[in-house]
């Protein structure tokens, strides 16, 4: 339990946008709500009335209609929302057309060849023009609503514009970060088969320029070989690459833009002809390796309305804000950040390392007047070891600091208020790729308590359940569940019903979707987080303490991915060949996370079963790490590879990740239900392995399960 004295208290809660919204609820529905807790409770009991008023309050451009949602529906029904509505997400992002207001600022990490790279900026009027030209160019390619447009790009202005243009005509956006290996992106893109791919020619990271075209070439060749797909590729020339060889395999960004500028497709009297679709129209596909490992399809209206609620009503963001979030284009926080365009504020994009020069991002705060600074808990943890921004920078513009990716430790709350800013709203936020938004997070009307997320977000009926499906008792940790439908619930997993895909694939996707979120508790959304709800104080309805994931997701450095991403590499490169025995064979493997830094972070432990009589050599370990680094990312590389005699499985043939993770982190063997395992006798070895691993990292704290 955290301390009762808040680290931050709002100067005038009643003057916030949240309480202005509360007053509107009272006026429209003749209620007598007085506190955030009152408003939160009402918003989850009357989801139809609440989300209808949100639409009216946050300025959504489009036709609303009369229908909102079936207020009696359960989450597992995944009900339709605003069935009569017609809107376009990109149109709502480009409401501002100012020739003076800066929409995007792109900063780049310095390199020896370019020690002081200039910022790149576009106004809202310029961004609109770029998007309009891109719309025309995309329409020339014959794109239509529902087609997929993909990105294999860095965090740049062009990538944002491409997303806006694709969704303006009703296409579905798909993104793979430039730091992903080509094989990993291929595995994603072959599932959704994009018709167009935007990419950069180079990426800057850790003070070096990394050519990207070779990876793009591998991706394009793989799509041809695997699914006979030849998407139109557009290469963004960053200026960081000494030679960008446009060999005919792709088209340059400048040429593509010029083609669009020279015709008027998709425009009526100079205005983009926005493709207004239904509220549930698919907007983008995100890949959640953590929970599902499959393509998650999000609805356009849900993404728009949820972002507007979070930014406008809960966070009090305004058009004068300068909003920065350190993210890659493959993380949902990129989508989260881009949603800030709907407010008319300025977004800051950064391409490069956050910690090679610890002062760099904080110089950006002072130089650009950043008011909202978003990052990860891992970044703050690393920064806290040897850097105190408050001693070197003014930081007077800062209003909010957001942290996500992993739980923010209580000591890091202390660090932020002591060494960064004494009077900033520090918001630990949580949600995930599955909903591309937040279950719990920030509210300018509420205080900040040490180690706690401020509140459950309005309209999100979050509770905690015990393993038997009962509501957890006060002060008792449990599974994070959502017991009422919410508009940012994904449409499903790709392929969706109605798309050009085999019936078997659609049926399998529906089954995986239900299994991922609704198999554990009847009708209720289970998110996979282990949390604790705190008692209500000052009308906040109780905060939230994150205790980690309840499933086997890996989360080193705040970057979530599924163990399947490692298994797929091992299967492709080291799988046994019938009739052949080689020194590079792995018979089976298990990947789990081990807590380090007192639970602030974790490292990946890979347990491998080798052929009988084979010992794990340093050469073999190097080969495994190299393959994972090349085919995935450096973040996927295990910190330790351990040889074991056997891999535990359940009676129905599933790898036993969660129990092994518990054992590795110090839980006693007696806490594991051995009756569900096919080979429980092998767990004794993992007890010994866990003891050795914990000695290595000095982690003597037993995990609480």
PDB file of C-alpha atoms in Angstrom, residues 356-613:
ATOM      1  CA  UNK A 356      23.143   7.331 -25.598  1.00  0.00           C
ATOM      2  CA  UNK A 357      23.181  10.949 -24.454  1.00  0.00           C
ATOM      3  CA  UNK A 358      20.939  11.064 -21.350  1.00  0.00           C
ATOM      4  CA  UNK A 359      20.579  14.833 -21.684  1.00  0.00           C
ATOM      5  CA  UNK A 360      19.296  14.802 -25.252  1.00  0.00           C
ATOM      6  CA  UNK A 361      15.573  14.341 -24.645  1.00  0.00           C
ATOM      7  CA  UNK A 362      15.604  16.851 -21.796  1.00  0.00           C
ATOM      8  CA  UNK A 363      17.290  19.421 -24.010  1.00  0.00           C
ATOM      9  CA  UNK A 364      14.402  18.802 -26.386  1.00  0.00           C
ATOM     10  CA  UNK A 365      11.969  19.611 -23.577  1.00  0.00           C
ATOM     11  CA  UNK A 366      13.570  23.008 -23.012  1.00  0.00           C
ATOM     12  CA  UNK A 367      14.222  23.799 -26.670  1.00  0.00           C
ATOM     13  CA  UNK A 368      10.781  22.832 -27.982  1.00  0.00           C
ATOM     14  CA  UNK A 369       8.736  23.676 -24.884  1.00  0.00           C
ATOM     15  CA  UNK A 370       7.455  20.114 -24.464  1.00  0.00           C
ATOM     16  CA  UNK A 371       4.553  20.035 -22.019  1.00  0.00           C
ATOM     17  CA  UNK A 372       3.617  16.330 -22.172  1.00  0.00           C
ATOM     18  CA  UNK A 373       6.571  13.930 -21.952  1.00  0.00           C
ATOM     19  CA  UNK A 374       5.877  10.236 -22.543  1.00  0.00           C
ATOM     20  CA  UNK A 375       8.319   7.419 -21.975  1.00  0.00           C
ATOM     21  CA  UNK A 376       8.695   3.952 -20.464  1.00  0.00           C
ATOM     22  CA  UNK A 377       9.332   2.805 -16.914  1.00  0.00           C
ATOM     23  CA  UNK A 378      12.540   1.190 -18.142  1.00  0.00           C
ATOM     24  CA  UNK A 379      13.822   4.535 -19.460  1.00  0.00           C
ATOM     25  CA  UNK A 380      13.181   6.236 -16.123  1.00  0.00           C
ATOM     26  CA  UNK A 381      14.845   3.365 -14.307  1.00  0.00           C
ATOM     27  CA  UNK A 382      17.984   3.587 -16.449  1.00  0.00           C
ATOM     28  CA  UNK A 383      18.045   7.383 -16.246  1.00  0.00           C
ATOM     29  CA  UNK A 384      17.738   7.329 -12.462  1.00  0.00           C
ATOM     30  CA  UNK A 385      21.023   5.467 -12.060  1.00  0.00           C
ATOM     31  CA  UNK A 386      23.267   8.382 -12.975  1.00  0.00           C
ATOM     32  CA  UNK A 387      21.373  11.417 -14.304  1.00  0.00           C
ATOM     33  CA  UNK A 388      19.330  14.164 -12.653  1.00  0.00           C
ATOM     34  CA  UNK A 389      17.617  16.280 -15.321  1.00  0.00           C
ATOM     35  CA  UNK A 390      16.574  18.954 -12.826  1.00  0.00           C
ATOM     36  CA  UNK A 391      20.243  19.837 -12.213  1.00  0.00           C
ATOM     37  CA  UNK A 392      20.940  20.497 -15.890  1.00  0.00           C
ATOM     38  CA  UNK A 393      17.701  21.725 -17.462  1.00  0.00           C
ATOM     39  CA  UNK A 394      14.937  24.231 -16.756  1.00  0.00           C
ATOM     40  CA  UNK A 395      11.983  21.967 -17.647  1.00  0.00           C
ATOM     41  CA  UNK A 396       9.572  24.767 -16.813  1.00  0.00           C
ATOM     42  CA  UNK A 397       7.234  23.838 -19.672  1.00  0.00           C
ATOM     43  CA  UNK A 398       6.497  20.320 -18.355  1.00  0.00           C
ATOM     44  CA  UNK A 399       2.962  19.602 -17.143  1.00  0.00           C
ATOM     45  CA  UNK A 400       2.712  15.815 -17.432  1.00  0.00           C
ATOM     46  CA  UNK A 401       5.074  12.842 -17.548  1.00  0.00           C
ATOM     47  CA  UNK A 402       3.557   9.566 -18.765  1.00  0.00           C
ATOM     48  CA  UNK A 403       5.137   6.163 -18.160  1.00  0.00           C
ATOM     49  CA  UNK A 404       4.099   2.779 -19.506  1.00  0.00           C
ATOM     50  CA  UNK A 405       5.489  -0.507 -20.823  1.00  0.00           C
ATOM     51  CA  UNK A 406       5.973  -2.042 -17.375  1.00  0.00           C
ATOM     52  CA  UNK A 407       5.024  -1.154 -13.784  1.00  0.00           C
ATOM     53  CA  UNK A 408       6.562   2.081 -12.496  1.00  0.00           C
ATOM     54  CA  UNK A 409       8.293   1.266  -9.199  1.00  0.00           C
ATOM     55  CA  UNK A 410       7.570   3.454  -6.153  1.00  0.00           C
ATOM     56  CA  UNK A 411      11.235   4.538  -6.042  1.00  0.00           C
ATOM     57  CA  UNK A 412      10.877   5.933  -9.564  1.00  0.00           C
ATOM     58  CA  UNK A 413       7.980   8.096  -8.411  1.00  0.00           C
ATOM     59  CA  UNK A 414      10.425   9.505  -5.846  1.00  0.00           C
ATOM     60  CA  UNK A 415      13.056  10.004  -8.540  1.00  0.00           C
ATOM     61  CA  UNK A 416      10.725  11.931 -10.845  1.00  0.00           C
ATOM     62  CA  UNK A 417       9.568  14.363  -8.158  1.00  0.00           C
ATOM     63  CA  UNK A 418      13.020  14.779  -6.643  1.00  0.00           C
ATOM     64  CA  UNK A 419      15.272  14.844  -9.706  1.00  0.00           C
ATOM     65  CA  UNK A 420      13.083  15.819 -12.671  1.00  0.00           C
ATOM     66  CA  UNK A 421      10.208  18.079 -11.627  1.00  0.00           C
ATOM     67  CA  UNK A 422       8.615  18.668  -8.208  1.00  0.00           C
ATOM     68  CA  UNK A 423       5.184  19.717  -9.486  1.00  0.00           C
ATOM     69  CA  UNK A 424       4.358  17.613 -12.512  1.00  0.00           C
ATOM     70  CA  UNK A 425       1.509  15.154 -12.962  1.00  0.00           C
ATOM     71  CA  UNK A 426       3.301  11.799 -13.134  1.00  0.00           C
ATOM     72  CA  UNK A 427       0.929   9.336 -14.742  1.00  0.00           C
ATOM     73  CA  UNK A 428       1.742   5.676 -14.839  1.00  0.00           C
ATOM     74  CA  UNK A 429      -0.658   4.409 -17.507  1.00  0.00           C
ATOM     75  CA  UNK A 430      -1.702   0.912 -18.534  1.00  0.00           C
ATOM     76  CA  UNK A 431      -3.684  -0.589 -21.365  1.00  0.00           C
ATOM     77  CA  UNK A 432      -1.917  -2.343 -24.174  1.00  0.00           C
ATOM     78  CA  UNK A 433      -1.881  -3.243 -27.823  1.00  0.00           C
ATOM     79  CA  UNK A 434      -5.031  -5.302 -27.310  1.00  0.00           C
ATOM     80  CA  UNK A 435      -7.112  -2.140 -26.798  1.00  0.00           C
ATOM     81  CA  UNK A 436      -4.629   0.448 -28.173  1.00  0.00           C
ATOM     82  CA  UNK A 437      -5.599   2.754 -25.322  1.00  0.00           C
ATOM     83  CA  UNK A 438      -5.881   2.739 -21.536  1.00  0.00           C
ATOM     84  CA  UNK A 439      -7.710   0.832 -18.839  1.00  0.00           C
ATOM     85  CA  UNK A 440      -6.165   2.964 -16.093  1.00  0.00           C
ATOM     86  CA  UNK A 441      -4.144   6.135 -16.196  1.00  0.00           C
ATOM     87  CA  UNK A 442      -4.120   9.886 -15.845  1.00  0.00           C
ATOM     88  CA  UNK A 443      -6.630  12.422 -14.590  1.00  0.00           C
ATOM     89  CA  UNK A 444      -5.823  16.083 -13.932  1.00  0.00           C
ATOM     90  CA  UNK A 445      -8.562  16.246 -11.288  1.00  0.00           C
ATOM     91  CA  UNK A 446      -6.884  13.676  -9.038  1.00  0.00           C
ATOM     92  CA  UNK A 447      -3.768  13.446  -6.858  1.00  0.00           C
ATOM     93  CA  UNK A 448      -0.785  11.180  -7.539  1.00  0.00           C
ATOM     94  CA  UNK A 449       0.144   8.623  -4.883  1.00  0.00           C
ATOM     95  CA  UNK A 450       3.473   6.873  -4.702  1.00  0.00           C
ATOM     96  CA  UNK A 451       3.543   3.641  -6.684  1.00  0.00           C
ATOM     97  CA  UNK A 452      -0.039   3.947  -7.935  1.00  0.00           C
ATOM     98  CA  UNK A 453      -1.801   4.560 -11.201  1.00  0.00           C
ATOM     99  CA  UNK A 454      -4.182   7.422 -10.471  1.00  0.00           C
ATOM    100  CA  UNK A 455      -7.481   5.849 -11.429  1.00  0.00           C
ATOM    101  CA  UNK A 456      -9.508   3.540 -13.574  1.00  0.00           C
ATOM    102  CA  UNK A 457     -10.402   5.429 -16.739  1.00  0.00           C
ATOM    103  CA  UNK A 458     -13.932   6.663 -17.314  1.00  0.00           C
ATOM    104  CA  UNK A 459     -16.139   4.156 -19.104  1.00  0.00           C
ATOM    105  CA  UNK A 460     -13.761   1.245 -18.454  1.00  0.00           C
ATOM    106  CA  UNK A 461     -15.429  -1.084 -15.923  1.00  0.00           C
ATOM    107  CA  UNK A 462     -12.213  -2.509 -14.472  1.00  0.00           C
ATOM    108  CA  UNK A 463     -12.372  -5.002 -11.614  1.00  0.00           C
ATOM    109  CA  UNK A 464     -10.048  -7.640 -10.166  1.00  0.00           C
ATOM    110  CA  UNK A 465     -10.979 -11.310 -10.094  1.00  0.00           C
ATOM    111  CA  UNK A 466      -9.556 -14.175  -8.089  1.00  0.00           C
ATOM    112  CA  UNK A 467      -8.693 -17.434  -9.897  1.00  0.00           C
ATOM    113  CA  UNK A 468     -12.111 -18.897  -9.102  1.00  0.00           C
ATOM    114  CA  UNK A 469     -13.851 -16.038 -10.907  1.00  0.00           C
ATOM    115  CA  UNK A 470     -15.014 -14.170  -7.810  1.00  0.00           C
ATOM    116  CA  UNK A 471     -14.452 -10.466  -7.376  1.00  0.00           C
ATOM    117  CA  UNK A 472     -11.233 -10.010  -5.411  1.00  0.00           C
ATOM    118  CA  UNK A 473     -11.546  -8.732  -1.865  1.00  0.00           C
ATOM    119  CA  UNK A 474     -10.349  -5.290  -0.815  1.00  0.00           C
ATOM    120  CA  UNK A 475      -6.543  -5.268  -0.779  1.00  0.00           C
ATOM    121  CA  UNK A 476      -6.348  -8.624  -2.569  1.00  0.00           C
ATOM    122  CA  UNK A 477      -4.429  -8.890  -5.836  1.00  0.00           C
ATOM    123  CA  UNK A 478      -6.174 -10.406  -8.812  1.00  0.00           C
ATOM    124  CA  UNK A 479      -6.632 -10.529 -12.571  1.00  0.00           C
ATOM    125  CA  UNK A 480      -7.498  -7.274 -14.313  1.00  0.00           C
ATOM    126  CA  UNK A 481     -10.853  -7.761 -15.995  1.00  0.00           C
ATOM    127  CA  UNK A 482     -13.344  -5.464 -17.692  1.00  0.00           C
ATOM    128  CA  UNK A 483     -16.949  -6.375 -16.964  1.00  0.00           C
ATOM    129  CA  UNK A 484     -18.747  -4.024 -19.402  1.00  0.00           C
ATOM    130  CA  UNK A 485     -18.261  -3.526 -23.162  1.00  0.00           C
ATOM    131  CA  UNK A 486     -16.096  -0.615 -24.305  1.00  0.00           C
ATOM    132  CA  UNK A 487     -15.800   0.984 -27.770  1.00  0.00           C
ATOM    133  CA  UNK A 488     -12.044   0.394 -28.152  1.00  0.00           C
ATOM    134  CA  UNK A 489     -12.528  -3.362 -27.820  1.00  0.00           C
ATOM    135  CA  UNK A 490     -10.981  -4.781 -30.995  1.00  0.00           C
ATOM    136  CA  UNK A 491     -13.201  -5.995 -33.803  1.00  0.00           C
ATOM    137  CA  UNK A 492     -11.378  -9.297 -33.680  1.00  0.00           C
ATOM    138  CA  UNK A 493      -8.321 -11.012 -35.098  1.00  0.00           C
ATOM    139  CA  UNK A 494      -7.460 -10.930 -38.775  1.00  0.00           C
ATOM    140  CA  UNK A 495      -8.968 -12.216 -40.996  1.00  0.00           C
ATOM    141  CA  UNK A 496     -12.356 -10.774 -40.125  1.00  0.00           C
ATOM    142  CA  UNK A 497     -15.641 -12.229 -41.357  1.00  0.00           C
ATOM    143  CA  UNK A 498     -16.455 -10.834 -44.790  1.00  0.00           C
ATOM    144  CA  UNK A 499     -12.888 -10.413 -46.026  1.00  0.00           C
ATOM    145  CA  UNK A 500     -11.441 -12.432 -48.877  1.00  0.00           C
ATOM    146  CA  UNK A 501     -10.082 -15.317 -46.829  1.00  0.00           C
ATOM    147  CA  UNK A 502     -10.840 -19.025 -46.435  1.00  0.00           C
ATOM    148  CA  UNK A 503     -13.711 -19.805 -44.102  1.00  0.00           C
ATOM    149  CA  UNK A 504     -11.396 -21.984 -42.032  1.00  0.00           C
ATOM    150  CA  UNK A 505      -9.040 -19.053 -41.407  1.00  0.00           C
ATOM    151  CA  UNK A 506     -11.894 -16.752 -40.371  1.00  0.00           C
ATOM    152  CA  UNK A 507     -13.323 -19.392 -38.052  1.00  0.00           C
ATOM    153  CA  UNK A 508      -9.897 -19.996 -36.505  1.00  0.00           C
ATOM    154  CA  UNK A 509      -9.422 -16.245 -35.925  1.00  0.00           C
ATOM    155  CA  UNK A 510     -12.777 -16.036 -34.154  1.00  0.00           C
ATOM    156  CA  UNK A 511     -11.798 -18.946 -31.941  1.00  0.00           C
ATOM    157  CA  UNK A 512      -8.425 -17.437 -31.069  1.00  0.00           C
ATOM    158  CA  UNK A 513     -10.059 -14.128 -30.208  1.00  0.00           C
ATOM    159  CA  UNK A 514     -12.454 -15.750 -27.753  1.00  0.00           C
ATOM    160  CA  UNK A 515      -9.690 -17.896 -26.293  1.00  0.00           C
ATOM    161  CA  UNK A 516      -7.422 -14.889 -25.774  1.00  0.00           C
ATOM    162  CA  UNK A 517      -9.840 -12.739 -23.785  1.00  0.00           C
ATOM    163  CA  UNK A 518     -12.975 -14.635 -22.724  1.00  0.00           C
ATOM    164  CA  UNK A 519     -12.006 -18.244 -22.033  1.00  0.00           C
ATOM    165  CA  UNK A 520     -10.893 -17.654 -18.442  1.00  0.00           C
ATOM    166  CA  UNK A 521     -14.005 -15.926 -17.069  1.00  0.00           C
ATOM    167  CA  UNK A 522     -17.459 -16.262 -18.593  1.00  0.00           C
ATOM    168  CA  UNK A 523     -18.541 -13.174 -20.587  1.00  0.00           C
ATOM    169  CA  UNK A 524     -15.813 -10.983 -19.034  1.00  0.00           C
ATOM    170  CA  UNK A 525     -12.695  -9.519 -20.693  1.00  0.00           C
ATOM    171  CA  UNK A 526      -9.526 -10.902 -19.055  1.00  0.00           C
ATOM    172  CA  UNK A 527      -6.522  -8.755 -19.880  1.00  0.00           C
ATOM    173  CA  UNK A 528      -3.633 -10.774 -18.481  1.00  0.00           C
ATOM    174  CA  UNK A 529      -2.395  -8.256 -15.890  1.00  0.00           C
ATOM    175  CA  UNK A 530      -1.958  -9.003 -12.191  1.00  0.00           C
ATOM    176  CA  UNK A 531      -3.114  -5.899 -10.275  1.00  0.00           C
ATOM    177  CA  UNK A 532      -4.250  -4.530  -6.939  1.00  0.00           C
ATOM    178  CA  UNK A 533      -7.017  -1.963  -6.495  1.00  0.00           C
ATOM    179  CA  UNK A 534      -6.315   0.472  -3.653  1.00  0.00           C
ATOM    180  CA  UNK A 535      -8.927   2.058  -1.363  1.00  0.00           C
ATOM    181  CA  UNK A 536     -10.655   5.219  -2.522  1.00  0.00           C
ATOM    182  CA  UNK A 537      -9.117   8.481  -1.324  1.00  0.00           C
ATOM    183  CA  UNK A 538     -10.223  12.024  -2.070  1.00  0.00           C
ATOM    184  CA  UNK A 539     -13.003  10.645  -4.234  1.00  0.00           C
ATOM    185  CA  UNK A 540     -10.731   8.930  -6.742  1.00  0.00           C
ATOM    186  CA  UNK A 541     -12.477   5.572  -6.438  1.00  0.00           C
ATOM    187  CA  UNK A 542      -9.163   3.879  -5.717  1.00  0.00           C
ATOM    188  CA  UNK A 543      -5.960   3.683  -7.672  1.00  0.00           C
ATOM    189  CA  UNK A 544      -4.295   0.732  -9.307  1.00  0.00           C
ATOM    190  CA  UNK A 545      -0.992  -0.993  -8.502  1.00  0.00           C
ATOM    191  CA  UNK A 546       0.494  -3.044 -11.335  1.00  0.00           C
ATOM    192  CA  UNK A 547       2.055  -6.314 -10.188  1.00  0.00           C
ATOM    193  CA  UNK A 548       3.129  -7.602 -13.592  1.00  0.00           C
ATOM    194  CA  UNK A 549       1.666  -9.835 -16.260  1.00  0.00           C
ATOM    195  CA  UNK A 550      -0.282 -12.896 -15.209  1.00  0.00           C
ATOM    196  CA  UNK A 551       0.567 -14.779 -18.392  1.00  0.00           C
ATOM    197  CA  UNK A 552       3.875 -15.763 -19.944  1.00  0.00           C
ATOM    198  CA  UNK A 553       4.553 -12.557 -21.880  1.00  0.00           C
ATOM    199  CA  UNK A 554       8.163 -11.434 -22.001  1.00  0.00           C
ATOM    200  CA  UNK A 555       8.799  -7.813 -21.097  1.00  0.00           C
ATOM    201  CA  UNK A 556      12.523  -6.920 -21.034  1.00  0.00           C
ATOM    202  CA  UNK A 557      13.082  -3.175 -20.908  1.00  0.00           C
ATOM    203  CA  UNK A 558       9.350  -2.508 -21.062  1.00  0.00           C
ATOM    204  CA  UNK A 559       9.099  -4.029 -24.562  1.00  0.00           C
ATOM    205  CA  UNK A 560       6.475  -6.755 -24.615  1.00  0.00           C
ATOM    206  CA  UNK A 561       6.648  -9.711 -26.939  1.00  0.00           C
ATOM    207  CA  UNK A 562       5.512 -13.293 -26.894  1.00  0.00           C
ATOM    208  CA  UNK A 563       7.660 -16.338 -26.399  1.00  0.00           C
ATOM    209  CA  UNK A 564       6.382 -17.624 -29.743  1.00  0.00           C
ATOM    210  CA  UNK A 565       8.550 -15.031 -31.489  1.00  0.00           C
ATOM    211  CA  UNK A 566      11.619 -16.806 -30.081  1.00  0.00           C
ATOM    212  CA  UNK A 567      10.248 -20.317 -30.659  1.00  0.00           C
ATOM    213  CA  UNK A 568       9.579 -19.533 -34.320  1.00  0.00           C
ATOM    214  CA  UNK A 569      13.240 -18.605 -34.854  1.00  0.00           C
ATOM    215  CA  UNK A 570      14.449 -21.768 -33.132  1.00  0.00           C
ATOM    216  CA  UNK A 571      12.050 -23.879 -35.181  1.00  0.00           C
ATOM    217  CA  UNK A 572      13.211 -22.310 -38.431  1.00  0.00           C
ATOM    218  CA  UNK A 573      16.929 -22.618 -37.720  1.00  0.00           C
ATOM    219  CA  UNK A 574      17.557 -25.356 -35.137  1.00  0.00           C
ATOM    220  CA  UNK A 575      14.675 -27.827 -35.449  1.00  0.00           C
ATOM    221  CA  UNK A 576      15.604 -31.529 -35.619  1.00  0.00           C
ATOM    222  CA  UNK A 577      15.791 -32.989 -39.129  1.00  0.00           C
ATOM    223  CA  UNK A 578      14.380 -36.515 -39.330  1.00  0.00           C
ATOM    224  CA  UNK A 579      17.157 -39.005 -39.945  1.00  0.00           C
ATOM    225  CA  UNK A 580      19.892 -36.453 -39.327  1.00  0.00           C
ATOM    226  CA  UNK A 581      21.705 -35.435 -36.190  1.00  0.00           C
ATOM    227  CA  UNK A 582      23.629 -32.175 -36.208  1.00  0.00           C
ATOM    228  CA  UNK A 583      25.467 -30.126 -33.600  1.00  0.00           C
ATOM    229  CA  UNK A 584      22.981 -27.292 -34.128  1.00  0.00           C
ATOM    230  CA  UNK A 585      19.827 -29.154 -33.127  1.00  0.00           C
ATOM    231  CA  UNK A 586      17.430 -27.967 -30.435  1.00  0.00           C
ATOM    232  CA  UNK A 587      14.781 -30.503 -29.571  1.00  0.00           C
ATOM    233  CA  UNK A 588      12.625 -28.190 -27.488  1.00  0.00           C
ATOM    234  CA  UNK A 589      12.768 -24.833 -25.683  1.00  0.00           C
ATOM    235  CA  UNK A 590      11.038 -22.661 -23.101  1.00  0.00           C
ATOM    236  CA  UNK A 591      11.384 -18.875 -22.742  1.00  0.00           C
ATOM    237  CA  UNK A 592      10.402 -17.051 -19.546  1.00  0.00           C
ATOM    238  CA  UNK A 593      11.094 -13.712 -17.885  1.00  0.00           C
ATOM    239  CA  UNK A 594      13.192 -13.345 -14.732  1.00  0.00           C
ATOM    240  CA  UNK A 595      12.617 -10.285 -12.564  1.00  0.00           C
ATOM    241  CA  UNK A 596      15.666  -8.066 -12.058  1.00  0.00           C
ATOM    242  CA  UNK A 597      16.274  -4.701 -10.428  1.00  0.00           C
ATOM    243  CA  UNK A 598      13.892  -5.448  -7.590  1.00  0.00           C
ATOM    244  CA  UNK A 599      11.083  -6.154 -10.026  1.00  0.00           C
ATOM    245  CA  UNK A 600      11.513  -2.978 -12.085  1.00  0.00           C
ATOM    246  CA  UNK A 601      12.658  -4.925 -15.127  1.00  0.00           C
ATOM    247  CA  UNK A 602      13.129  -8.456 -16.342  1.00  0.00           C
ATOM    248  CA  UNK A 603      15.520 -10.431 -18.500  1.00  0.00           C
ATOM    249  CA  UNK A 604      14.729 -13.258 -20.901  1.00  0.00           C
ATOM    250  CA  UNK A 605      15.818 -16.758 -19.884  1.00  0.00           C
ATOM    251  CA  UNK A 606      15.840 -19.382 -22.635  1.00  0.00           C
ATOM    252  CA  UNK A 607      15.862 -23.017 -21.508  1.00  0.00           C
ATOM    253  CA  UNK A 608      16.829 -25.461 -24.267  1.00  0.00           C
ATOM    254  CA  UNK A 609      16.597 -29.228 -24.516  1.00  0.00           C
ATOM    255  CA  UNK A 610      19.338 -30.667 -26.728  1.00  0.00           C
ATOM    256  CA  UNK A 611      19.754 -34.169 -28.174  1.00  0.00           C
ATOM    257  CA  UNK A 612      20.916 -36.774 -25.673  1.00  0.00           C
ATOM    258  CA  UNK A 613      24.658 -36.602 -25.110  1.00  0.00           C
TER     259      UNK A 613
END
